[in-house]
């Protein structure tokens, strides 16, 4: 009886592993968005560089304003 039960469980064929719908959608998403992610990174880096440039300009403008204010107070 034990041998018959073991034989039945061993005789079940293993099903081929099919990709899940979620896995398939993720693969398609990866293919479609690969270029978009590259563009997003490029845009983000350009934004960082622009922020740095504006900060540098702001510091320079502040120094000019302080220098002008210093001259104006000495002239008075």
mmCIF file of N, CA, C and O in Angstrom:
data_model
loop_
_atom_site.group_PDB
_atom_site.id
_atom_site.type_symbol
_atom_site.label_atom_id
_atom_site.label_comp_id
_atom_site.label_asym_id
_atom_site.label_seq_id
_atom_site.Cartn_x
_atom_site.Cartn_y
_atom_site.Cartn_z
ATOM 1 N N UNK A 1 0.825 -1.189 0.000
ATOM 2 C CA UNK A 1 0.000 0.000 0.000
ATOM 3 C C UNK A 1 0.873 1.257 0.000
ATOM 4 O O UNK A 1 0.585 2.178 -0.729
ATOM 5 N N UNK A 2 1.906 1.261 0.799
ATOM 6 C CA UNK A 2 2.812 2.405 0.854
ATOM 7 C C UNK A 2 3.501 2.592 -0.498
ATOM 8 O O UNK A 2 3.642 3.700 -0.967
ATOM 9 N N UNK A 3 3.884 1.518 -1.126
ATOM 10 C CA UNK A 3 4.579 1.596 -2.414
ATOM 11 C C UNK A 3 3.657 2.156 -3.483
ATOM 12 O O UNK A 3 4.081 2.901 -4.349
ATOM 13 N N UNK A 4 2.384 1.816 -3.435
ATOM 14 C CA UNK A 4 1.437 2.320 -4.435
ATOM 15 C C UNK A 4 1.257 3.826 -4.290
ATOM 16 O O UNK A 4 1.168 4.546 -5.271
ATOM 17 N N UNK A 5 1.195 4.314 -3.068
ATOM 18 C CA UNK A 5 1.039 5.750 -2.841
ATOM 19 C C UNK A 5 2.269 6.521 -3.340
ATOM 20 O O UNK A 5 2.156 7.546 -3.971
ATOM 21 N N UNK A 6 3.451 5.979 -3.082
ATOM 22 C CA UNK A 6 4.687 6.627 -3.511
ATOM 23 C C UNK A 6 4.775 6.641 -5.029
ATOM 24 O O UNK A 6 5.184 7.618 -5.624
ATOM 25 N N UNK A 7 4.359 5.584 -5.650
ATOM 26 C CA UNK A 7 4.418 5.501 -7.111
ATOM 27 C C UNK A 7 3.491 6.536 -7.742
ATOM 28 O O UNK A 7 3.828 7.116 -8.761
ATOM 29 N N UNK A 8 2.334 6.749 -7.148
ATOM 30 C CA UNK A 8 1.405 7.744 -7.702
ATOM 31 C C UNK A 8 1.967 9.157 -7.620
ATOM 32 O O UNK A 8 1.859 9.929 -8.547
ATOM 33 N N UNK A 9 2.574 9.507 -6.519
ATOM 34 C CA UNK A 9 3.093 10.865 -6.382
ATOM 35 C C UNK A 9 4.310 11.079 -7.273
ATOM 36 O O UNK A 9 4.511 12.162 -7.782
ATOM 37 N N UNK A 10 5.075 10.055 -7.498
ATOM 38 C CA UNK A 10 6.243 10.197 -8.367
ATOM 39 C C UNK A 10 5.849 10.241 -9.835
ATOM 40 O O UNK A 10 6.579 10.756 -10.647
ATOM 41 N N UNK A 11 4.712 9.711 -10.186
ATOM 42 C CA UNK A 11 4.346 9.647 -11.586
ATOM 43 C C UNK A 11 3.717 10.946 -12.102
ATOM 44 O O UNK A 11 3.489 11.080 -13.284
ATOM 45 N N UNK A 12 3.473 11.911 -11.227
ATOM 46 C CA UNK A 12 2.908 13.184 -11.678
ATOM 47 C C UNK A 12 3.960 13.951 -12.481
ATOM 48 O O UNK A 12 5.090 14.121 -12.036
ATOM 49 N N UNK A 13 3.599 14.365 -13.671
ATOM 50 C CA UNK A 13 4.576 15.113 -14.471
ATOM 51 C C UNK A 13 4.755 16.520 -13.898
ATOM 52 O O UNK A 13 3.820 17.123 -13.395
ATOM 53 N N UNK A 14 5.968 17.022 -13.975
ATOM 54 C CA UNK A 14 6.187 18.386 -13.498
ATOM 55 C C UNK A 14 5.794 19.338 -14.622
ATOM 56 O O UNK A 14 6.096 19.113 -15.790
ATOM 57 N N UNK A 15 5.074 20.368 -14.255
ATOM 58 C CA UNK A 15 4.597 21.335 -15.234
ATOM 59 C C UNK A 15 5.726 22.279 -15.617
ATOM 60 O O UNK A 15 6.546 22.657 -14.773
ATOM 61 N N UNK A 16 5.789 22.675 -16.882
ATOM 62 C CA UNK A 16 6.833 23.631 -17.264
ATOM 63 C C UNK A 16 6.591 24.961 -16.570
ATOM 64 O O UNK A 16 5.456 25.360 -16.333
ATOM 65 N N UNK A 17 7.658 25.608 -16.241
ATOM 66 C CA UNK A 17 7.560 26.885 -15.532
ATOM 67 C C UNK A 17 7.239 27.987 -16.536
ATOM 68 O O UNK A 17 8.045 28.320 -17.393
ATOM 69 N N UNK A 18 6.033 28.529 -16.462
ATOM 70 C CA UNK A 18 5.607 29.615 -17.341
ATOM 71 C C UNK A 18 5.790 30.943 -16.629
ATOM 72 O O UNK A 18 5.556 31.037 -15.427
ATOM 73 N N UNK A 19 6.197 31.974 -17.358
ATOM 74 C CA UNK A 19 6.337 33.280 -16.697
ATOM 75 C C UNK A 19 4.970 33.795 -16.265
ATOM 76 O O UNK A 19 3.984 33.605 -16.959
ATOM 77 N N UNK A 20 4.953 34.418 -15.133
ATOM 78 C CA UNK A 20 3.691 34.976 -14.649
ATOM 79 C C UNK A 20 3.350 36.220 -15.464
ATOM 80 O O UNK A 20 4.197 36.798 -16.146
ATOM 81 N N UNK A 21 2.129 36.627 -15.401
ATOM 82 C CA UNK A 21 1.700 37.840 -16.104
ATOM 83 C C UNK A 21 2.475 39.034 -15.559
ATOM 84 O O UNK A 21 2.937 39.894 -16.318
ATOM 85 N N UNK A 22 2.659 39.061 -14.257
ATOM 86 C CA UNK A 22 3.396 40.166 -13.642
ATOM 87 C C UNK A 22 4.829 40.203 -14.159
ATOM 88 O O UNK A 22 5.348 41.266 -14.504
ATOM 89 N N UNK A 23 5.459 39.051 -14.223
ATOM 90 C CA UNK A 23 6.838 38.986 -14.720
ATOM 91 C C UNK A 23 6.933 39.426 -16.169
ATOM 92 O O UNK A 23 7.861 40.144 -16.565
ATOM 93 N N UNK A 24 5.962 39.015 -16.972
ATOM 94 C CA UNK A 24 5.955 39.406 -18.380
ATOM 95 C C UNK A 24 5.762 40.913 -18.525
ATOM 96 O O UNK A 24 6.429 41.567 -19.331
ATOM 97 N N UNK A 25 4.858 41.479 -17.722
ATOM 98 C CA UNK A 25 4.635 42.931 -17.784
ATOM 99 C C UNK A 25 5.874 43.702 -17.351
ATOM 100 O O UNK A 25 6.207 44.736 -17.926
ATOM 101 N N UNK A 26 6.559 43.193 -16.348
ATOM 102 C CA UNK A 26 7.789 43.864 -15.892
ATOM 103 C C UNK A 26 8.858 43.825 -16.973
ATOM 104 O O UNK A 26 9.589 44.793 -17.175
ATOM 105 N N UNK A 27 8.955 42.700 -17.682
ATOM 106 C CA UNK A 27 9.946 42.592 -18.756
ATOM 107 C C UNK A 27 9.634 43.580 -19.874
ATOM 108 O O UNK A 27 10.526 44.277 -20.378
ATOM 109 N N UNK A 28 8.376 43.679 -20.244
ATOM 110 C CA UNK A 28 7.977 44.629 -21.290
ATOM 111 C C UNK A 28 8.221 46.059 -20.824
ATOM 112 O O UNK A 28 8.733 46.896 -21.572
ATOM 113 N N UNK A 29 7.882 46.332 -19.580
ATOM 114 C CA UNK A 29 8.084 47.673 -19.021
ATOM 115 C C UNK A 29 9.562 48.040 -19.043
ATOM 116 O O UNK A 29 9.932 49.161 -19.400
ATOM 117 N N UNK A 30 10.417 47.086 -18.699
ATOM 118 C CA UNK A 30 11.857 47.337 -18.692
ATOM 119 C C UNK A 30 12.346 47.695 -20.091
ATOM 120 O O UNK A 30 13.115 48.634 -20.272
ATOM 121 N N UNK A 31 11.866 46.950 -21.076
ATOM 122 C CA UNK A 31 12.279 47.234 -22.456
ATOM 123 C C UNK A 31 11.786 48.599 -22.931
ATOM 124 O O UNK A 31 12.518 49.347 -23.561
ATOM 125 N N UNK A 32 10.549 48.907 -22.613
ATOM 126 C CA UNK A 32 9.966 50.161 -23.096
ATOM 127 C C UNK A 32 10.511 51.383 -22.377
ATOM 128 O O UNK A 32 10.645 52.454 -22.970
ATOM 129 N N UNK A 33 10.820 51.252 -21.096
ATOM 130 C CA UNK A 33 11.223 52.416 -20.305
ATOM 131 C C UNK A 33 12.730 52.615 -20.230
ATOM 132 O O UNK A 33 13.181 53.590 -19.642
ATOM 133 N N UNK A 34 13.494 51.709 -20.822
ATOM 134 C CA UNK A 34 14.945 51.827 -20.719
ATOM 135 C C UNK A 34 15.422 53.177 -21.247
ATOM 136 O O UNK A 34 16.212 53.863 -20.619
ATOM 137 N N UNK A 35 14.947 53.578 -22.411
ATOM 138 C CA UNK A 35 15.331 54.876 -22.965
ATOM 139 C C UNK A 35 14.791 56.028 -22.146
ATOM 140 O O UNK A 35 15.452 57.049 -21.996
ATOM 141 N N UNK A 36 13.601 55.867 -21.618
ATOM 142 C CA UNK A 36 12.998 56.917 -20.806
ATOM 143 C C UNK A 36 13.764 57.152 -19.519
ATOM 144 O O UNK A 36 13.914 58.293 -19.069
ATOM 145 N N UNK A 37 14.268 56.090 -18.920
ATOM 146 C CA UNK A 37 15.058 56.241 -17.696
ATOM 147 C C UNK A 37 16.366 56.963 -17.996
ATOM 148 O O UNK A 37 16.817 57.801 -17.220
ATOM 149 N N UNK A 38 16.945 56.642 -19.132
ATOM 150 C CA UNK A 38 18.187 57.306 -19.529
ATOM 151 C C UNK A 38 17.940 58.805 -19.721
ATOM 152 O O UNK A 38 18.708 59.640 -19.258
ATOM 153 N N UNK A 39 16.830 59.129 -20.379
ATOM 154 C CA UNK A 39 16.466 60.536 -20.585
ATOM 155 C C UNK A 39 16.196 61.222 -19.257
ATOM 156 O O UNK A 39 16.623 62.367 -19.040
ATOM 157 N N UNK A 40 15.517 60.532 -18.349
ATOM 158 C CA UNK A 40 15.212 61.115 -17.035
ATOM 159 C C UNK A 40 16.492 61.401 -16.263
ATOM 160 O O UNK A 40 16.620 62.455 -15.626
ATOM 161 N N UNK A 41 17.455 60.488 -16.321
ATOM 162 C CA UNK A 41 18.729 60.720 -15.629
ATOM 163 C C UNK A 41 19.463 61.907 -16.237
ATOM 164 O O UNK A 41 20.038 62.730 -15.526
ATOM 165 N N UNK A 42 19.451 61.986 -17.571
ATOM 166 C CA UNK A 42 20.110 63.094 -18.253
ATOM 167 C C UNK A 42 19.460 64.411 -17.850
ATOM 168 O O UNK A 42 20.148 65.402 -17.571
ATOM 169 N N UNK A 43 18.133 64.439 -17.829
ATOM 170 C CA UNK A 43 17.417 65.655 -17.433
ATOM 171 C C UNK A 43 17.701 66.025 -15.986
ATOM 172 O O UNK A 43 17.849 67.203 -15.656
ATOM 173 N N UNK A 44 17.763 65.027 -15.122
ATOM 174 C CA UNK A 44 18.037 65.295 -13.708
ATOM 175 C C UNK A 44 19.432 65.888 -13.544
ATOM 176 O O UNK A 44 19.623 66.840 -12.778
ATOM 177 N N UNK A 45 20.415 65.351 -14.260
ATOM 178 C CA UNK A 45 21.776 65.875 -14.153
ATOM 179 C C UNK A 45 21.847 67.300 -14.694
ATOM 180 O O UNK A 45 22.506 68.162 -14.103
ATOM 181 N N UNK A 46 21.163 67.561 -15.802
ATOM 182 C CA UNK A 46 21.124 68.924 -16.355
ATOM 183 C C UNK A 46 20.504 69.878 -15.343
ATOM 184 O O UNK A 46 20.965 71.016 -15.189
ATOM 185 N N UNK A 47 19.495 69.419 -14.633
ATOM 186 C CA UNK A 47 18.847 70.245 -13.614
ATOM 187 C C UNK A 47 19.804 70.544 -12.460
ATOM 188 O O UNK A 47 19.850 71.672 -11.953
ATOM 189 N N UNK A 48 20.569 69.551 -12.046
ATOM 190 C CA UNK A 48 21.556 69.749 -10.978
ATOM 191 C C UNK A 48 22.583 70.787 -11.408
ATOM 192 O O UNK A 48 22.923 71.699 -10.645
ATOM 193 N N UNK A 49 23.078 70.657 -12.627
ATOM 194 C CA UNK A 49 24.069 71.616 -13.117
ATOM 195 C C UNK A 49 23.494 73.026 -13.196
ATOM 196 O O UNK A 49 24.167 74.005 -12.846
ATOM 197 N N UNK A 50 22.246 73.138 -13.637
ATOM 198 C CA UNK A 50 21.595 74.450 -13.715
ATOM 199 C C UNK A 50 21.394 75.044 -12.318
ATOM 200 O O UNK A 50 21.603 76.251 -12.116
ATOM 201 N N UNK A 51 21.028 74.223 -11.346
ATOM 202 C CA UNK A 51 20.878 74.703 -9.965
ATOM 203 C C UNK A 51 22.209 75.213 -9.420
ATOM 204 O O UNK A 51 22.263 76.238 -8.736
ATOM 205 N N UNK A 52 23.290 74.491 -9.718
ATOM 206 C CA UNK A 52 24.612 74.936 -9.267
ATOM 207 C C UNK A 52 24.988 76.273 -9.902
ATOM 208 O O UNK A 52 25.560 77.145 -9.248
ATOM 209 N N UNK A 53 24.691 76.415 -11.200
ATOM 210 C CA UNK A 53 24.999 77.666 -11.893
ATOM 211 C C UNK A 53 24.222 78.824 -11.273
ATOM 212 O O UNK A 53 24.773 79.899 -11.021
ATOM 213 N N UNK A 54 22.931 78.588 -10.997
ATOM 214 C CA UNK A 54 22.115 79.649 -10.386
ATOM 215 C C UNK A 54 22.615 79.999 -8.994
ATOM 216 O O UNK A 54 22.629 81.173 -8.618
ATOM 217 N N UNK A 55 23.038 79.002 -8.233
ATOM 218 C CA UNK A 55 23.563 79.269 -6.889
ATOM 219 C C UNK A 55 24.841 80.105 -6.974
ATOM 220 O O UNK A 55 25.034 81.040 -6.192
ATOM 221 N N UNK A 56 25.690 79.771 -7.924
ATOM 222 C CA UNK A 56 26.925 80.541 -8.111
ATOM 223 C C UNK A 56 26.596 81.981 -8.495
ATOM 224 O O UNK A 56 27.190 82.934 -7.962
ATOM 225 N N UNK A 57 25.641 82.164 -9.407
ATOM 226 C CA UNK A 57 25.220 83.508 -9.801
ATOM 227 C C UNK A 57 24.636 84.281 -8.625
ATOM 228 O O UNK A 57 24.864 85.479 -8.472
ATOM 229 N N UNK A 58 23.876 83.583 -7.775
ATOM 230 C CA UNK A 58 23.270 84.226 -6.607
ATOM 231 C C UNK A 58 24.347 84.711 -5.640
ATOM 232 O O UNK A 58 24.272 85.829 -5.120
ATOM 233 N N UNK A 59 25.365 83.884 -5.419
ATOM 234 C CA UNK A 59 26.455 84.271 -4.518
ATOM 235 C C UNK A 59 27.199 85.481 -5.087
ATOM 236 O O UNK A 59 27.505 86.438 -4.371
ATOM 237 N N UNK A 60 27.447 85.455 -6.387
ATOM 238 C CA UNK A 60 28.137 86.574 -7.022
ATOM 239 C C UNK A 60 27.306 87.864 -6.938
ATOM 240 O O UNK A 60 27.836 88.934 -6.621
ATOM 241 N N UNK A 61 26.016 87.758 -7.165
ATOM 242 C CA UNK A 61 25.134 88.923 -7.070
ATOM 243 C C UNK A 61 25.104 89.464 -5.643
ATOM 244 O O UNK A 61 25.102 90.688 -5.431
ATOM 245 N N UNK A 62 25.108 88.573 -4.672
ATOM 246 C CA UNK A 62 25.115 88.995 -3.262
ATOM 247 C C UNK A 62 26.390 89.764 -2.941
ATOM 248 O O UNK A 62 26.348 90.802 -2.275
ATOM 249 N N UNK A 63 27.528 89.274 -3.437
ATOM 250 C CA UNK A 63 28.801 89.970 -3.194
ATOM 251 C C UNK A 63 28.796 91.366 -3.825
ATOM 252 O O UNK A 63 29.271 92.334 -3.225
ATOM 253 N N UNK A 64 28.264 91.465 -5.038
ATOM 254 C CA UNK A 64 28.191 92.769 -5.715
ATOM 255 C C UNK A 64 27.295 93.708 -4.926
ATOM 256 O O UNK A 64 27.643 94.877 -4.707
ATOM 257 N N UNK A 65 26.139 93.212 -4.474
ATOM 258 C CA UNK A 65 25.213 94.046 -3.700
ATOM 259 C C UNK A 65 25.874 94.529 -2.408
ATOM 260 O O UNK A 65 25.729 95.704 -2.032
ATOM 261 N N UNK A 66 26.604 93.651 -1.737
ATOM 262 C CA UNK A 66 27.276 94.041 -0.493
ATOM 263 C C UNK A 66 28.376 95.059 -0.772
ATOM 264 O O UNK A 66 28.564 96.009 0.004
ATOM 265 N N UNK A 67 29.092 94.881 -1.877
ATOM 266 C CA UNK A 67 30.153 95.829 -2.225
ATOM 267 C C UNK A 67 29.571 97.204 -2.539
ATOM 268 O O UNK A 67 30.087 98.229 -2.101
ATOM 269 N N UNK A 68 28.469 97.239 -3.284
ATOM 270 C CA UNK A 68 27.810 98.503 -3.606
ATOM 271 C C UNK A 68 27.265 99.149 -2.342
ATOM 272 O O UNK A 68 27.398 100.363 -2.144
ATOM 273 N N UNK A 69 26.674 98.368 -1.463
ATOM 274 C CA UNK A 69 26.131 98.900 -0.218
ATOM 275 C C UNK A 69 27.251 99.455 0.663
ATOM 276 O O UNK A 69 27.091 100.485 1.323
ATOM 277 N N UNK A 70 28.413 98.788 0.656
ATOM 278 C CA UNK A 70 29.559 99.260 1.434
ATOM 279 C C UNK A 70 30.065 100.598 0.919
ATOM 280 O O UNK A 70 30.389 101.492 1.696
ATOM 281 N N UNK A 71 30.139 100.747 -0.395
ATOM 282 C CA UNK A 71 30.574 102.019 -0.985
ATOM 283 C C UNK A 71 29.583 103.131 -0.712
ATOM 284 O O UNK A 71 29.964 104.257 -0.443
ATOM 285 N N UNK A 72 28.313 102.811 -0.780
ATOM 286 C CA UNK A 72 27.272 103.825 -0.567
ATOM 287 C C UNK A 72 27.312 104.330 0.873
ATOM 288 O O UNK A 72 27.132 105.512 1.141
ATOM 289 N N UNK A 73 27.562 103.445 1.835
ATOM 290 C CA UNK A 73 27.582 103.883 3.233
ATOM 291 C C UNK A 73 28.822 104.693 3.533
ATOM 292 O O UNK A 73 28.800 105.612 4.353
ATOM 293 N N UNK A 74 29.946 104.429 2.837
ATOM 294 C CA UNK A 74 31.154 105.219 3.025
ATOM 295 C C UNK A 74 31.023 106.612 2.415
ATOM 296 O O UNK A 74 31.588 107.576 2.901
ATOM 297 N N UNK A 75 30.242 106.698 1.333
ATOM 298 C CA UNK A 75 30.059 107.972 0.646
ATOM 299 C C UNK A 75 29.172 108.909 1.449
ATOM 300 O O UNK A 75 29.214 110.123 1.276
ATOM 301 N N UNK A 76 28.396 108.379 2.354
ATOM 302 C CA UNK A 76 27.459 109.210 3.102
ATOM 303 C C UNK A 76 28.098 109.911 4.240
ATOM 304 O O UNK A 76 28.978 109.732 4.867
#
